[in-house]
Amino acid sequence: MAFSKAPIETPPGAPSLTHRFGTMAVHAGSPHDPVTGAVIESISLSTTFAQTAVGKPVGKYEYSRSSNPNRDNFETAVAALEHAKYALAFASGSAVTATILQSLDFGSHVISVSDVYGGTHRYFTQCAKAHGVEVTFTPEIEIDVRDHIQKNTKLIWIETPSNPTLRLVDIRAVATAAHEHGIKVVVDNTFLSPYVQNPLDHGADVVVHSVTKYINGHSDVVMGVAAFNSDKLQERLSFLQNAGGAVPSPHDCWLAHRGLKTLHLRAREATINATSVAQALAASPHVISVNYPGSDSHPHRKIAIKQHRDGMGGGMLSFRIKGGEGASERFCQSLNIYVLAESLGGVESLVEVPSTMTHAGIPKDQREAVGIFDDLVRISCGIEDSEDLTADVLQALEKAVVFPKIQNGLAVQNGHVE
Ligand SMILES: *Cc1c(COP(=O)(O)O)cnc(C)c1O
């Protein structure tokens, strides 16, 4: 009997894979079925697995919360793409955050960048305290991280790029300071995906993702993942994955794994699209400023060149429109292709106004201190054609920004007397 050519060997968690990203995205954690030859894994819905004798399972599986084939394969693929030994999948990105915080001892201290994802901020300020963990926030972590380190500081939490202003943090600079004190560094890499940035290569100890965004990439799964190299962390976090039970379904793991196989294609296309939209916005007289890490004018462009693949900017950008809140709302409503919705990282382009949508929970003065004004618009570029996305933005700008008219002798712009 002839066997088909074995797929590329990717033993679980092997950090030394020699293949390039696209090859690993397609093949890591994707062996063909040794019995049927099926090229695509089946969805293993069984919650329990037979045993041949008491305490002797047929294979490696016993009960699906503890582990199952689809989750294992997805975790193997993410570990390979994040250059990690281990990856653990959870029911959401938020469940990853909660589990990591729960892994800390009572009385631990955490330092976090100020402009973290809203749900992360909510967990840090409203849940972590209940299990004895205090969090300090700083807007300038590279500058003052050492000033915030206490005897009980156990973790530093970074999000780069930040949401929605796309500020970057030098991971290596923060990791160097943290490691002098035996502190671990977590990087939320959701906004760039493992294709554009691999935080472990820059000194981070743990990289986390909301799989809901770029990794799944099709806006149809809520899921999260953490990847890391430490055997001790694997022991602790896999214990909590099973004990806490915030695990993804086999079906979701299968979908997210399918999405992951085209991540490199989607991330490249989204970057091409965001680059051309950012250029069009920057050239428009209706725009105050553009935040895009792929632009040479970005204040942290040097970090992007050092940390991102080929200095890529990714698919996310934000900008301030002239004419205030009214103009940002009219802009969103005038777009034909972009969908007005929260979330990001899908094949379809999305637009939102953070001050009234994703970041509405933050008091106005705190929001504006980190650049989230009422006229800020956030765009997630999908993989449509860049000419269409750019043209749509330009026509919506024209509709949103009404030119000054002389009314009763006063210049009136956008309905507001100036
Ligand atoms: C969406 C998101 C999360 C939370 O993930 P969920 O899957 O929605 O729980 C965390 N971090 C960032 C940067 C996100 O965009």
PDB file of C-alpha atoms and ligand atoms in Angstrom, residues 92-95 117 120 159 163 188 190-191 210 212-213 222-223 344, ligand 1:
ATOM      1  CA  SER A  92     -12.446  34.517  23.744  1.00  0.00           C
ATOM      2  CA  GLY A  93      -9.597  37.004  23.876  1.00  0.00           C
ATOM      3  CA  SER A  94     -11.116  38.245  27.134  1.00  0.00           C
ATOM      4  CA  ALA A  95     -10.918  34.724  28.615  1.00  0.00           C
ATOM      5  CA  TYR A 117      -8.481  47.331  24.748  1.00  0.00           C
ATOM      6  CA  THR A 120      -8.901  44.481  29.155  1.00  0.00           C
ATOM      7  CA  GLU A 159      -0.713  46.535  23.546  1.00  0.00           C
ATOM      8  CA  ASN A 163      -6.384  51.108  20.076  1.00  0.00           C
ATOM      9  CA  ASP A 188      -1.521  41.821  23.020  1.00  0.00           C
ATOM     10  CA  THR A 190      -4.347  41.340  18.102  1.00  0.00           C
ATOM     11  CA  PHE A 191      -4.027  44.473  15.937  1.00  0.00           C
ATOM     12  CA  SER A 210      -8.233  37.934  20.219  1.00  0.00           C
ATOM     13  CA  THR A 212     -11.912  36.875  16.801  1.00  0.00           C
ATOM     14  CA  LYS A 213      -9.998  39.466  14.757  1.00  0.00           C
ATOM     15  CA  VAL A 222     -15.178  34.601  19.028  1.00  0.00           C
ATOM     16  CA  MET A 223     -11.995  33.018  20.389  1.00  0.00           C
ATOM     17  CA  LEU A 344     -11.764  44.489  13.178  1.00  0.00           C
TER      18      LEU A 344
HETATM   19  C1  LIG B   1     -11.236  42.270  20.675  1.00  0.00           C
HETATM   20  C2  LIG B   1     -10.000  42.445  21.468  1.00  0.00           C
HETATM   21  C3  LIG B   1      -9.787  41.779  22.688  1.00  0.00           C
HETATM   22  C4  LIG B   1     -10.850  40.899  23.317  1.00  0.00           C
HETATM   23  O1  LIG B   1     -11.120  39.771  22.567  1.00  0.00           O
HETATM   24  P1  LIG B   1     -12.572  39.049  22.523  1.00  0.00           P
HETATM   25  O2  LIG B   1     -12.305  37.893  21.615  1.00  0.00           O
HETATM   26  O3  LIG B   1     -13.558  40.031  22.001  1.00  0.00           O
HETATM   27  O4  LIG B   1     -12.886  38.645  23.928  1.00  0.00           O
HETATM   28  C5  LIG B   1      -8.582  41.973  23.330  1.00  0.00           C
HETATM   29  N1  LIG B   1      -7.626  42.781  22.812  1.00  0.00           N
HETATM   30  C6  LIG B   1      -7.804  43.451  21.659  1.00  0.00           C
HETATM   31  C7  LIG B   1      -6.725  44.345  21.161  1.00  0.00           C
HETATM   32  C8  LIG B   1      -8.987  43.310  20.950  1.00  0.00           C
HETATM   33  O5  LIG B   1      -9.155  43.984  19.803  1.00  0.00           O
END
